[in-house]
Coordinates of C-alpha atoms and ligand atoms in Angstrom, one line a residue:
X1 CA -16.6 -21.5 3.1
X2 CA -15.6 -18.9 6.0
X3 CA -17.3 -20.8 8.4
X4 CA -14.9 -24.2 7.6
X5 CA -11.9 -22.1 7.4
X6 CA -12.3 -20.7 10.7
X7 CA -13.6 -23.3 12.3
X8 CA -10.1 -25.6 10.6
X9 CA -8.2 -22.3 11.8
X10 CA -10.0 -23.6 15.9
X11 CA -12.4 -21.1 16.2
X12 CA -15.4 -21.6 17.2
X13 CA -18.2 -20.4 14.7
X14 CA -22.2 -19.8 14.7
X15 CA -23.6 -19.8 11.6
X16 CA -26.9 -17.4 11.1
X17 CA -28.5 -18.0 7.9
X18 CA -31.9 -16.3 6.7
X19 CA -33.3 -19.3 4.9
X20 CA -34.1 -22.5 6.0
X21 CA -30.7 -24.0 4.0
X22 CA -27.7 -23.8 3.9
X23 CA -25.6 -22.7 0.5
X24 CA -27.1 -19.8 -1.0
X25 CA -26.9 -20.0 -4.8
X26 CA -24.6 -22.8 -4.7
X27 CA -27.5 -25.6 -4.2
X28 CA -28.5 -28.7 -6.3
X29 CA -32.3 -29.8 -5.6
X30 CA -34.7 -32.1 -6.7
X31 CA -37.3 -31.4 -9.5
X32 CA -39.8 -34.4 -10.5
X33 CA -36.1 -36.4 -10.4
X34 CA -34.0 -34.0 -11.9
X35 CA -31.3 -32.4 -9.6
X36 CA -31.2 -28.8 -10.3
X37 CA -28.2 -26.5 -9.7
X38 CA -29.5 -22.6 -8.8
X39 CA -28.1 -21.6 -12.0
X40 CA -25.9 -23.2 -14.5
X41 CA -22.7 -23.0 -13.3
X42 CA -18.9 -23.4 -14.7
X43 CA -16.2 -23.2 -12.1
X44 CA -13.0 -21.1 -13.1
X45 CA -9.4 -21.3 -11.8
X46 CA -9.8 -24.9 -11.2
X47 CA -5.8 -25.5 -12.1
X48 CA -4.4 -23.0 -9.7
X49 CA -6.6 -20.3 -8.1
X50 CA -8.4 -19.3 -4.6
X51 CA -10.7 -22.1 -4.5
X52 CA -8.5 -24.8 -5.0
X53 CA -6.0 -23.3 -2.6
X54 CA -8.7 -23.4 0.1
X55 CA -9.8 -26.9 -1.0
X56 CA -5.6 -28.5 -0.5
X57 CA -5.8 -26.5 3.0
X58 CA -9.2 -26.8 4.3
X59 CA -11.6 -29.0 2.6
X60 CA -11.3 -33.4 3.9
X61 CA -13.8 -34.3 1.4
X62 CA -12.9 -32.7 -2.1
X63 CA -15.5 -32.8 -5.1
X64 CA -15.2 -34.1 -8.3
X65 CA -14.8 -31.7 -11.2
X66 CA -15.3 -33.1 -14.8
X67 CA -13.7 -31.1 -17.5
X68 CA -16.1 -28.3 -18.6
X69 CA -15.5 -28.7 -22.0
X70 CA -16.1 -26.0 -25.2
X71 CA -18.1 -22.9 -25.2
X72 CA -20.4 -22.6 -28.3
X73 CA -22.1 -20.6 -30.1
X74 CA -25.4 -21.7 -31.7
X75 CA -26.2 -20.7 -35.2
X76 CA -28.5 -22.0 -37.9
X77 CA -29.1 -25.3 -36.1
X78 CA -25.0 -25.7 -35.7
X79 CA -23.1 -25.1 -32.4
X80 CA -19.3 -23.5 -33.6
X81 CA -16.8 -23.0 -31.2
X82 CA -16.6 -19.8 -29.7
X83 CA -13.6 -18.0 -31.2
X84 CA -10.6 -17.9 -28.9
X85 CA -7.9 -16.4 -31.3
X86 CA -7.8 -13.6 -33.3
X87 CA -7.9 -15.3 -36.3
X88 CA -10.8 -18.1 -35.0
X89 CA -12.6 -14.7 -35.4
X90 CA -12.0 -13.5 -38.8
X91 CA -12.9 -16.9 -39.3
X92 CA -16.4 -16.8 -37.6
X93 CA -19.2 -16.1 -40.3
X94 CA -21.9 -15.9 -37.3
X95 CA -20.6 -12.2 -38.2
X96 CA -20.3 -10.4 -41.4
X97 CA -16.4 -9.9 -42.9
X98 CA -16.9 -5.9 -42.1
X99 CA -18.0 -7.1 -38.4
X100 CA -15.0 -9.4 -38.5
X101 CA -12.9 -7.0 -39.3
X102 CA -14.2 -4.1 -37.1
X103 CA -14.3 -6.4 -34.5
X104 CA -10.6 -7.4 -34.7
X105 CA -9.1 -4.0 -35.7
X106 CA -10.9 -2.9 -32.2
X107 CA -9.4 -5.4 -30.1
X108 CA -5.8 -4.7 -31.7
X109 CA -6.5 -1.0 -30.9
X110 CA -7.7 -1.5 -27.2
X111 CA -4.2 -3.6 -26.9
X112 CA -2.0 -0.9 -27.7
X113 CA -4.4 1.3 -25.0
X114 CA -3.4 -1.3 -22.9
X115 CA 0.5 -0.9 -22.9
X116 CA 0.0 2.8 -23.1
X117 CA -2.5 3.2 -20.4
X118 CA -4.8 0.7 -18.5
X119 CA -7.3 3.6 -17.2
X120 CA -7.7 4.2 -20.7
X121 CA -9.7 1.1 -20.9
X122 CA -11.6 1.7 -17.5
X123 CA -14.6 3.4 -20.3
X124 CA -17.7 0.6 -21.1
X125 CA -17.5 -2.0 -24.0
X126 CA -20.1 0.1 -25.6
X127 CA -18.8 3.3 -25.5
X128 CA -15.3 2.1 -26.5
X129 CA -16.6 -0.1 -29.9
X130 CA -19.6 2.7 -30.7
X131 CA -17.1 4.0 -33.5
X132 CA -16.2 0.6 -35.4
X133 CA -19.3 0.6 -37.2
X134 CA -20.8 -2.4 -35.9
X135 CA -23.7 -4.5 -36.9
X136 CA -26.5 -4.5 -34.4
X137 CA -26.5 -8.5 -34.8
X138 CA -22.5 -8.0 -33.9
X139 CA -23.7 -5.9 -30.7
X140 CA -26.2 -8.2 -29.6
X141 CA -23.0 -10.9 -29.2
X142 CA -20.9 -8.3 -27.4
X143 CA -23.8 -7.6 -25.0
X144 CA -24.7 -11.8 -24.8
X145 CA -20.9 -12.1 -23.4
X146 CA -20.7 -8.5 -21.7
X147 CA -23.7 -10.1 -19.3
X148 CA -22.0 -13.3 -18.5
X149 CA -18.9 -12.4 -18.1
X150 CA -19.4 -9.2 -15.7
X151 CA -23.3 -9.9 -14.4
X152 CA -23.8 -6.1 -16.6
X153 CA -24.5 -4.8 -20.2
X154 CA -22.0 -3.4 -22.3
X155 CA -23.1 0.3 -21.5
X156 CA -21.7 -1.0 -18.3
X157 CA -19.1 -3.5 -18.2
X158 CA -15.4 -1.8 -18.3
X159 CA -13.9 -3.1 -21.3
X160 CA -11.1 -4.3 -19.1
X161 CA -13.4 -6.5 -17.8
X162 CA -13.8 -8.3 -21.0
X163 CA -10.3 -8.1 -22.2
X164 CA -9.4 -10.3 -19.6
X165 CA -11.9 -12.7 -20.2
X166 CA -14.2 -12.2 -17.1
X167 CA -11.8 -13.1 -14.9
X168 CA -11.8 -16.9 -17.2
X169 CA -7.9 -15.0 -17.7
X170 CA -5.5 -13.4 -14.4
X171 CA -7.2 -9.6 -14.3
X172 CA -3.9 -8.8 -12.8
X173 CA -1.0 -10.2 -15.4
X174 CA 0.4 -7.6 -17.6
X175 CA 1.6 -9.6 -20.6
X176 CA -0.6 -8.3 -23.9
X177 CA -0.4 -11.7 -25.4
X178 CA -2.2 -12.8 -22.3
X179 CA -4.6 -10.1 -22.6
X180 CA -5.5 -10.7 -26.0
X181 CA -5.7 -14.6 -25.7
X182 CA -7.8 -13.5 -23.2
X183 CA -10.2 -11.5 -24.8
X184 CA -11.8 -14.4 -26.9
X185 CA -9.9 -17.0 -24.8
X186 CA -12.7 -15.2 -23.0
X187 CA -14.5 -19.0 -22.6
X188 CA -12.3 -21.1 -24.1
X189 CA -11.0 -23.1 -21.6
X190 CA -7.5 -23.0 -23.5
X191 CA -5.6 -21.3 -20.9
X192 CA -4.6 -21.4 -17.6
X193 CA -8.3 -20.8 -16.2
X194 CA -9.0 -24.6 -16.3
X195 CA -12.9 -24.5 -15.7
X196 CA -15.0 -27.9 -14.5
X197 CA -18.5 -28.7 -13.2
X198 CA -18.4 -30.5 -10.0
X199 CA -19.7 -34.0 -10.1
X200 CA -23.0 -34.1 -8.2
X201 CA -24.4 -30.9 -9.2
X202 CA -23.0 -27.5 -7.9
X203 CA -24.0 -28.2 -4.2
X204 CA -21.4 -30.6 -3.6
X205 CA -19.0 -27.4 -3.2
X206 CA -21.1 -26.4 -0.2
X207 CA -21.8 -30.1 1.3
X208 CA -17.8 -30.5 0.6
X209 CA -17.3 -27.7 2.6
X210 CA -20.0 -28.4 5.5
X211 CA -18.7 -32.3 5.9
X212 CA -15.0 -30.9 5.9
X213 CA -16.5 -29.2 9.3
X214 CA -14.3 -30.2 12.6
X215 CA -16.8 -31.9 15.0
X216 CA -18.3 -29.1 17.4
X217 CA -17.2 -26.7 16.0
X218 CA -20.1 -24.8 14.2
X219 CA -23.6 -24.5 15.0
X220 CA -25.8 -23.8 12.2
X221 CA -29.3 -21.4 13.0
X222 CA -31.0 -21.1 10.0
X223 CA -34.2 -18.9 9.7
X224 CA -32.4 -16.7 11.5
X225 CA -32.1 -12.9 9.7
X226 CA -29.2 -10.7 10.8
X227 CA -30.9 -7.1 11.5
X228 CA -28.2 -5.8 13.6
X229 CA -24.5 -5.7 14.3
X230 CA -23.2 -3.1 16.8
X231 CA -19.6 -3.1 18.4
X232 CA -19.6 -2.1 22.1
X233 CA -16.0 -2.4 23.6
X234 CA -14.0 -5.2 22.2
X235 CA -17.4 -7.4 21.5
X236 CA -20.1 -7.6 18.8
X237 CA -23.9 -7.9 19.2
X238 CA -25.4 -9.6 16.3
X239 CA -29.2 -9.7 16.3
X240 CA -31.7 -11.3 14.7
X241 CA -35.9 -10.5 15.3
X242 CA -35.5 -13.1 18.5
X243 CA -32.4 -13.4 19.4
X244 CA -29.0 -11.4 20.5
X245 CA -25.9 -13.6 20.2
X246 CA -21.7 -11.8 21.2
X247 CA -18.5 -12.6 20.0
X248 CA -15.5 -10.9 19.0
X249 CA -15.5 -11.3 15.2
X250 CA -18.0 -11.1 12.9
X251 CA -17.8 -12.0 8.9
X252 CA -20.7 -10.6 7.5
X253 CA -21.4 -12.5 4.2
X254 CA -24.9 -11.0 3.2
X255 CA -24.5 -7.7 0.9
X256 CA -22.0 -5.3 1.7
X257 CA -24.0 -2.4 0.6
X258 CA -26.8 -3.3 3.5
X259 CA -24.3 -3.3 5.5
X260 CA -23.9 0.3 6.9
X261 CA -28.1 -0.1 8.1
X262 CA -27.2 -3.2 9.7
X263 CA -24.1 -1.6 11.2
X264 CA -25.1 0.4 14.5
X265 CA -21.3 1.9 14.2
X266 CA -20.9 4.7 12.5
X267 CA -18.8 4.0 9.3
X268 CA -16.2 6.5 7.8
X269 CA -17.7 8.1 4.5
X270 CA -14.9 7.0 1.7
X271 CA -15.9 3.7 3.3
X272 CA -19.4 3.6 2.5
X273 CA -18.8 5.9 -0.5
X274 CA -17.1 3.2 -1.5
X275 CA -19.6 0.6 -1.4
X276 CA -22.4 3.0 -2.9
X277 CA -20.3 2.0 -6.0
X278 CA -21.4 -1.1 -6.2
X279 CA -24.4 -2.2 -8.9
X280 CA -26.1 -5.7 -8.1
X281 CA -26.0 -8.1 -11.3
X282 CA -29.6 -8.1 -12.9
X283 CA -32.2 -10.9 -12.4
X284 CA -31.5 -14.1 -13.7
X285 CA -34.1 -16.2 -14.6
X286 CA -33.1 -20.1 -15.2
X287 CA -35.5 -23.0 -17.2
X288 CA -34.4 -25.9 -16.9
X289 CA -35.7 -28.4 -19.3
X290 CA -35.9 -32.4 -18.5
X291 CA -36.2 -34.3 -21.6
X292 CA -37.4 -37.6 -22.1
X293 CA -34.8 -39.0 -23.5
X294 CA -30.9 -37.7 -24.9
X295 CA -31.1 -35.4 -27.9
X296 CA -28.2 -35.4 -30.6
X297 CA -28.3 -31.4 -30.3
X298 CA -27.4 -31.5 -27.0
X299 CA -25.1 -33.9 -27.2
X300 CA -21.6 -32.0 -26.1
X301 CA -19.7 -31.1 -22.9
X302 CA -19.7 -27.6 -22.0
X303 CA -22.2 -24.7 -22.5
X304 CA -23.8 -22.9 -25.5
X305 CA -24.5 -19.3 -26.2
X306 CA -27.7 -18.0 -28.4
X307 CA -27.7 -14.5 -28.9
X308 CA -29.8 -14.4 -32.6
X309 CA -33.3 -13.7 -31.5
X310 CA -35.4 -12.9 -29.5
X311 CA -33.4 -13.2 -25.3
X312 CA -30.3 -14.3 -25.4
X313 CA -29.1 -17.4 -23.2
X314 CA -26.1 -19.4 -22.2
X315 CA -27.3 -22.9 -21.5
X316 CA -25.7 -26.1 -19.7
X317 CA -26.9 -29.4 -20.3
X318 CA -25.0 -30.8 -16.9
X319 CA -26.5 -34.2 -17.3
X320 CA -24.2 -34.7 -19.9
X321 CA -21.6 -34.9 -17.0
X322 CA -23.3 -36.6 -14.3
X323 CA -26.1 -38.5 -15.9
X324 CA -27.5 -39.8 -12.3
X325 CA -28.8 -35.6 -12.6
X326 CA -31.6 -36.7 -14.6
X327 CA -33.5 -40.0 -14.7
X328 CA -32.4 -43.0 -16.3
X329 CA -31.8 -41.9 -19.9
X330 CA -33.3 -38.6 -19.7
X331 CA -31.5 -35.4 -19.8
X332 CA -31.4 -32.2 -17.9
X333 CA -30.9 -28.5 -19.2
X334 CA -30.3 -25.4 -18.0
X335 CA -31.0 -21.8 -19.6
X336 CA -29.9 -19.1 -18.0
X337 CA -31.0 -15.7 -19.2
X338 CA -31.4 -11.9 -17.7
X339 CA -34.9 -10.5 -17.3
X340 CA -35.4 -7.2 -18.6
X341 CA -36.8 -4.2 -16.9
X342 CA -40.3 -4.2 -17.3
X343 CA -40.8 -7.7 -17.5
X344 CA -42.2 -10.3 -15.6
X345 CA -40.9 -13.5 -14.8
X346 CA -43.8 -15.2 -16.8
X347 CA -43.3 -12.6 -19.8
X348 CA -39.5 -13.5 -19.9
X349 CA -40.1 -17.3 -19.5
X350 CA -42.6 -17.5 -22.1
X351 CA -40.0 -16.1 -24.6
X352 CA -37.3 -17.6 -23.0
X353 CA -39.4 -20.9 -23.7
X354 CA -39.8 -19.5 -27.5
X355 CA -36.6 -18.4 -28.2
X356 CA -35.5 -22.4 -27.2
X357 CA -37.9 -23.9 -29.6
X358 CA -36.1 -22.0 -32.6
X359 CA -33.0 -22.5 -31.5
X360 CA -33.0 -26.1 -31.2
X361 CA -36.0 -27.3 -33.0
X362 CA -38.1 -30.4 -31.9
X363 CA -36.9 -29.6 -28.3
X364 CA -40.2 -29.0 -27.2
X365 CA -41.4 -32.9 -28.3
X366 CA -38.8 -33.8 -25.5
X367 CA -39.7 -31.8 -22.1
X368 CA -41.4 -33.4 -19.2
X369 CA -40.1 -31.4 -16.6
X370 CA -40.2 -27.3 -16.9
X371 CA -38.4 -25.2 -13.4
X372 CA -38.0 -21.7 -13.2
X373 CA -35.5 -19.9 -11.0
X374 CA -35.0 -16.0 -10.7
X375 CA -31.8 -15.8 -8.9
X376 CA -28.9 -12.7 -8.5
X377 CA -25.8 -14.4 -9.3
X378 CA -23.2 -12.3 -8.2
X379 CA -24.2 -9.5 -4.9
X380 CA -21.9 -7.0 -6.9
X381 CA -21.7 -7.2 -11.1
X382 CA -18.1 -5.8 -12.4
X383 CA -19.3 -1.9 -14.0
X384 CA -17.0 1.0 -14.6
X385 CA -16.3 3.0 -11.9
X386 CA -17.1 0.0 -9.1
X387 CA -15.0 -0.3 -5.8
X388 CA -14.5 -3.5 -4.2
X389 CA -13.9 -3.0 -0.2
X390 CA -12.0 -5.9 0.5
X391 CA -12.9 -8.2 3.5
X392 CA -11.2 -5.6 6.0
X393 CA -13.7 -3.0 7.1
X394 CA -12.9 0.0 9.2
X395 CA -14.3 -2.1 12.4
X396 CA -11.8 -3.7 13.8
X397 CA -12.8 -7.6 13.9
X398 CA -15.5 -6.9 11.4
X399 CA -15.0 -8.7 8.5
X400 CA -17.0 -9.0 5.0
X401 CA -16.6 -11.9 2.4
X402 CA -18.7 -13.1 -0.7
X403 CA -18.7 -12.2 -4.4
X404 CA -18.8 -8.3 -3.4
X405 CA -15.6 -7.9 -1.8
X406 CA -13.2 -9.3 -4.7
X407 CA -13.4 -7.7 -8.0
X408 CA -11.5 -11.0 -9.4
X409 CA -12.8 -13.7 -11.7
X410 CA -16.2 -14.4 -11.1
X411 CA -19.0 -16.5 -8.8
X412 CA -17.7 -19.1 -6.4
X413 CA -14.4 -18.0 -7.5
X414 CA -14.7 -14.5 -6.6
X415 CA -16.6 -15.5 -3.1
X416 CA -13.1 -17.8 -3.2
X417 CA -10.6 -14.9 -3.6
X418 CA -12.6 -12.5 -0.9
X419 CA -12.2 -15.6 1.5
X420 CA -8.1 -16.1 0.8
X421 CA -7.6 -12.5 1.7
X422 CA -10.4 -12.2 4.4
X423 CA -7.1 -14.8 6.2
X424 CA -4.9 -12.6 5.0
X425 CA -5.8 -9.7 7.2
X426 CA -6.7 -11.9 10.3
X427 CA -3.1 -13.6 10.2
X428 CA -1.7 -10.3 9.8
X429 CA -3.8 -9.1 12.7
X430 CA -2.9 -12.1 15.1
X431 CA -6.5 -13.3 15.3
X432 CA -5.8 -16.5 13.9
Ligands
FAD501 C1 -27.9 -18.1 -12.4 C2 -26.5 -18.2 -11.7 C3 -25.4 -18.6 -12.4 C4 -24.2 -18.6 -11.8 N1 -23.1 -19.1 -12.6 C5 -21.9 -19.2 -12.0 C6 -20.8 -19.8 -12.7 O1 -20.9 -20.1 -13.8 N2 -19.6 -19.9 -12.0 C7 -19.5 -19.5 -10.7 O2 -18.4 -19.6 -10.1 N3 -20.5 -19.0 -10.0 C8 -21.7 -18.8 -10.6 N4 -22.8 -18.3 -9.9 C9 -22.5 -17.6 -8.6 C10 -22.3 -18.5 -7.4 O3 -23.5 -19.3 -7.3 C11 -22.1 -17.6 -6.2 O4 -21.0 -16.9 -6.4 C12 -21.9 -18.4 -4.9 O5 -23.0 -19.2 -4.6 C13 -21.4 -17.5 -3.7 O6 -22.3 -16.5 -3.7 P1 -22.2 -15.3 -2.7 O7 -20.9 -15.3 -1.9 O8 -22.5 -14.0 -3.4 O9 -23.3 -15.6 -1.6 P2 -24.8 -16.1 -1.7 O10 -24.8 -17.4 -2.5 O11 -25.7 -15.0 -2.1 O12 -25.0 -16.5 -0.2 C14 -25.3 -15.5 0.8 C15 -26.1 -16.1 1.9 O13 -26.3 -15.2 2.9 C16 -27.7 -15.3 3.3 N5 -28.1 -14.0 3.9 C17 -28.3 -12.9 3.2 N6 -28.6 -11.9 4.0 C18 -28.7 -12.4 5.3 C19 -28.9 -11.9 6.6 N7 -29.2 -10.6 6.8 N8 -28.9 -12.7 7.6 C20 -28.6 -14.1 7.5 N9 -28.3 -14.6 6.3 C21 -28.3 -13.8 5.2 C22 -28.4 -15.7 2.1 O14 -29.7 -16.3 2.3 C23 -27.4 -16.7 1.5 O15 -27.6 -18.0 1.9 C24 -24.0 -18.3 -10.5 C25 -25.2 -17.9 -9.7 C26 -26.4 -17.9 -10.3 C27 -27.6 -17.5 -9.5

């Protein structure tokens, strides 16, 4: 995405990428016919937000986003709708009434923290619920939606963090209401965070972007692994094992917190103090499943939650809105759970794998195609205590972007934000 905008803002831009693609963890690839996204993916902020700003301004071709539908929970066979009011949730027997209730009096209690004080709130989900005597089946949801939502568990997601629904809600608006819609409107999809799935799999973001590309003005080097960046003067040296390449601005879109080896300049300390702050979201391990043919328990748009047994998941069936992502008639599922320390990737799969079988039974008659991916979704998770830099660094011309710079909303949206500002600063500076 930096590379379009700069190149639509007539600069000329080389593009070093460590891989032999292009796209990172926004890709879509084939499996035995299946067209896999690296991840399952729901896109937030699709009604107003950084990403579709850049799109109107930047992007010729634009991609398709079909609505993303309901968020579920799956329980006993059944998938309920995830409970996006206060009283959807003393309504929601997935939890006992004493859960229900603890859960509710704790969310009207972190609201009134919230007008009093918003660093009161700045403590982890866990440490803030510990006293509302909760069930440990009641925990296990908290720390289900404490992962997605922040890429951490509740011992370290701020509970701000969940209040405003991952970033599904605007992290920055004041009004409780908001807040509080928020908290279960936390995937609900019934507030201004419209959410979609692009049409074509998740890579048509990044082939959007790359065909949106003015003629000549990018040249793409992939294989190519940034070890070096050093400033002499008014120009940068970027270097890779084989190469040395200058120019007088660099956006640095690998992890931040690598960047001070890379850096040859010296940093100031708050600045790298600063990015010491920063946690990486665990491993994410993704099945996806092609079945044979359509199942009537996955017959829904949107994404499901299972949190019961066993590892939780939060799973996509995104055939359901593009069916030319499976084969004729088949269908195509994604899981996506975290691996635990301590475990392999084949120890989490296999009860990954298990924990699918008794949540949706007879699933397992279905599958002709199993993929694994272990991926990091997001180079910096949202914990207590973590510092986003921003795109500005202390370098003047050095610039960072990506999911690590922008503490807002979450995944392409977040990378989004970190790019809106990142043009910010350089119109403010005159460079563009
Ligand atoms: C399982 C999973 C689920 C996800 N779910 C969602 C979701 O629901 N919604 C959403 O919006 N987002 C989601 N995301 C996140 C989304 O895919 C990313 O936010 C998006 O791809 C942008 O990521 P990024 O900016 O962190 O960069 P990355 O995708 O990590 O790209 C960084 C690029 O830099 C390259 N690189 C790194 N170091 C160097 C170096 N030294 N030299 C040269 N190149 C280098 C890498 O190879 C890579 O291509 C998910 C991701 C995963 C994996």
């Amino acid at each position: 995405m930096s590379a379009l905008v700069l190149t639509k803002e007539r600069k000329n831009v080389l593009l070093l990428e460590k891989t032999n693609v292009i796209g990172g963890n926004c890709r879509t690839y084939n499996v035995d016919g299946f067209q896999v996204d690296t991840g399952p993916h729901a896109i937030t902020w699709l009604i107003k937000g950084p990403l579709v700003d850049l799109m109107d301004k930047y992007f010729d071709i634009i991609p398709k986003f079909a609505d993303h539908g309901n968020y579920y929970v799956r329980d006993k066979g059944k998938l309920l709708k995830f409970p996006y009011t206060l009283q959807a949730l003393a309504q929601f027997n997935v939890f006992t009434k004493t859960d229900r209730l603890n859960m509710a009096r704790a969310l009207i209690d972190a609201s009134k923290i919230q007008t009093k004080d918003n660093n009161g709130l700045d403590i982890s989900v866990y440490e803030y619920l510990k006293k509302y005597e909760l069930s440990k089946n009641a925990f296990m949801f908290i720390d289900t939606i404490s992962y997605f939502l922040s890429g951490s568990s509740m011992k370290e997601t701020p509970v701000w963090r969940i209040l405003s629904g991952g970033g599904t809600t605007n992290e920055l608006s004041s009004g409780l209401k908001k807040k509080i819609s928020g908290v279960v409107g936390i995937l609900a999809n019934k507030h201004e965070s419209h959410q979609g799935y692009p049409i074509g799999g998740i890579k048509s973001i990044a082939n959007a972007a790359i065909a949106s590309i003015p003629d000549k003005m990018v040249e793409i080097k992939l294989e190519k692994e940034v070890t070096v960046i050093e400033k002499k003067g008014k120009m940068f040296t970027v270097s890779t094992a084989d190469e040395n390449y200058t120019s007088e601005m660099v956006v640095y879109c690998a992890e931040v917190v690598n960047l001070p080896t890379i850096l040859k300049n010296k940093l100031p300390v708050a600045y790298t103090d600063k990015l010491l702050t920063l946690k990486k979201s665990v491993h994410a391990l993704t099945l996806w499943l092609g079945l044979k043919q359509r199942i009537k328990e996955l017959d829904y748009l949107g994404s499901e939650v299972w949190f019961a047994k066993e590892t939780p998941y939060w799973a996509m069936p995104t055939s359901n809105y593009d069916s030319n992502l499976a084969p004729k008639d088949m269908q195509l599922i994604g899981f996506g759970s975290r691996i635990l320390e301590g475990e392999t990737v084949e120890e989490h799969k296999k009860i990954l794998l298990r924990t699918i079988k008794k949540a949706i039974p007879g699933i397992e008659k279905e599958i002709v195609m199993e993929h694994v991916q272990v991926t990091i979704p997001d180079k910096a998770s949202i914990t207590i205590g973590a510092k986003f830099p921003g795109p500005k660094t202390p370098i003047q011309g050095l610039y960072v972007a990506g999911t690590d710079v922008d503490p807002r909303s979450m995944g392409i949206t977040r990378a989004a934000y970190s790019v809106v500002e990142m043009l910010k600063h350089m119109k403010k500076e005159k460079i563009l």
